[in-house]
Coordinates of C-alpha atoms in Angstrom, one line a residue:
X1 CA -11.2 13.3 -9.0
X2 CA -10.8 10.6 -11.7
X3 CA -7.8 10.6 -13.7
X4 CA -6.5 8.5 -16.8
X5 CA -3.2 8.7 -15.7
X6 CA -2.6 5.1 -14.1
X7 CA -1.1 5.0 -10.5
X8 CA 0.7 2.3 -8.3
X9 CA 2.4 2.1 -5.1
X10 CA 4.6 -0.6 -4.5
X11 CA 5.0 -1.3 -1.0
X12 CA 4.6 -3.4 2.0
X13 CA 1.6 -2.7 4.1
X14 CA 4.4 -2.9 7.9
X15 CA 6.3 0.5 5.9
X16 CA 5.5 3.9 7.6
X17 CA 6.4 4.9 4.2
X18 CA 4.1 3.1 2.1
X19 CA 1.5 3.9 4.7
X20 CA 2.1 7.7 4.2
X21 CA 1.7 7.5 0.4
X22 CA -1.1 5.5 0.6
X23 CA -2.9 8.6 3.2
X24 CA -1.5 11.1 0.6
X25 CA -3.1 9.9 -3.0
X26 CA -5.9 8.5 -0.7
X27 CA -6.6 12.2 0.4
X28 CA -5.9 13.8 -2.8
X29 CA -8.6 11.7 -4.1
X30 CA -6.4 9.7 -6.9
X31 CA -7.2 6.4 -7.5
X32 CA -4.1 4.3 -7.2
X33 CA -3.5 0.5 -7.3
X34 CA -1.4 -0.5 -3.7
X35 CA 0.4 -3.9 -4.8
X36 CA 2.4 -5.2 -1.7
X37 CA 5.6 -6.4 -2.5
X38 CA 6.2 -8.8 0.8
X39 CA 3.1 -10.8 0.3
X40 CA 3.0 -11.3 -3.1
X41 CA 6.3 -12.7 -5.1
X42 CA 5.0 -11.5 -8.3
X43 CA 4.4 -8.2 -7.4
X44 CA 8.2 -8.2 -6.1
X45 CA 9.4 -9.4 -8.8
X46 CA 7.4 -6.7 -11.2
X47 CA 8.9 -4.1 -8.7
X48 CA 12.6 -6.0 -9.2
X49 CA 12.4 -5.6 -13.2
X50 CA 11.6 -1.5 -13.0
X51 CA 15.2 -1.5 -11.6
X52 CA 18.3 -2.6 -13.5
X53 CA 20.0 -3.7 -10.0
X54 CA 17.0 -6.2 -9.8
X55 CA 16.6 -4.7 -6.0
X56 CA 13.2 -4.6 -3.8
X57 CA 13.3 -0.9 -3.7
X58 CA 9.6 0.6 -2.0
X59 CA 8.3 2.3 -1.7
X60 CA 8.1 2.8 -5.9
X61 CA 5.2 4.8 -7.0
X62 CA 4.5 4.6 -11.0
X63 CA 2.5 7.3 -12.7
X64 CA 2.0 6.0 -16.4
X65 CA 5.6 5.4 -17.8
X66 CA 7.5 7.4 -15.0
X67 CA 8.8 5.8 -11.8
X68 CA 9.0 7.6 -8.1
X69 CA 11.3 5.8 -5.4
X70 CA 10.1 7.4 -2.1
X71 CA 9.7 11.0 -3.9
X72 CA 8.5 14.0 -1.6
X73 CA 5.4 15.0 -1.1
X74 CA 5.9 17.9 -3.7
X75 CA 7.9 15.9 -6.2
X76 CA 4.9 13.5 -6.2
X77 CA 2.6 16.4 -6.8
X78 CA 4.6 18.0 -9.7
X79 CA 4.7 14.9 -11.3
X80 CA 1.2 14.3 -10.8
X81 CA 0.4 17.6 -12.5
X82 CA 2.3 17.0 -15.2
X83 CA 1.1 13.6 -16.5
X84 CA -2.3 14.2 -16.2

């Protein structure tokens, strides 16, 4: 399933967390962009600028415009759904 709705995962690739989203939109057949935070500064620092307290917060999943900090399986999928 292709979609035009453009998806990253910030994360490190040592987070159970990150590792869980990445199975999830993996499964769900979305194509997502993983961008790991801990081995590459300029992906931290795009992650630090999505966050007015400039913090490494992942995982962060962006769907288009709209960001996700460690959302729920479900919240992922509503939002999904509705930026398609």
């Amino acid at each position: 399933m292709s979609s035009i709705l453009k998806i990253k995962l910030y994360g490190s690739a040592q987070c159970h967390k990150t590792q869980h989203y990445k199975n999830f939109l993996t499964q769900s057949g979305l194509d997502y962009s993983f961008l790991d935070v801990i081995k590459h500064e300029n992906l931290a620092e795009e992650l630090r600028n999505l966050y007015t307290n400039k913090k490494l917060n992942f995982p962060t999943i962006t769907l288009g415009n709209k960001r996700l900090r460690n959302p729920s399986d479900s919240e992922l999928i509503k939002w999904i759904e509705k930026l398609k």
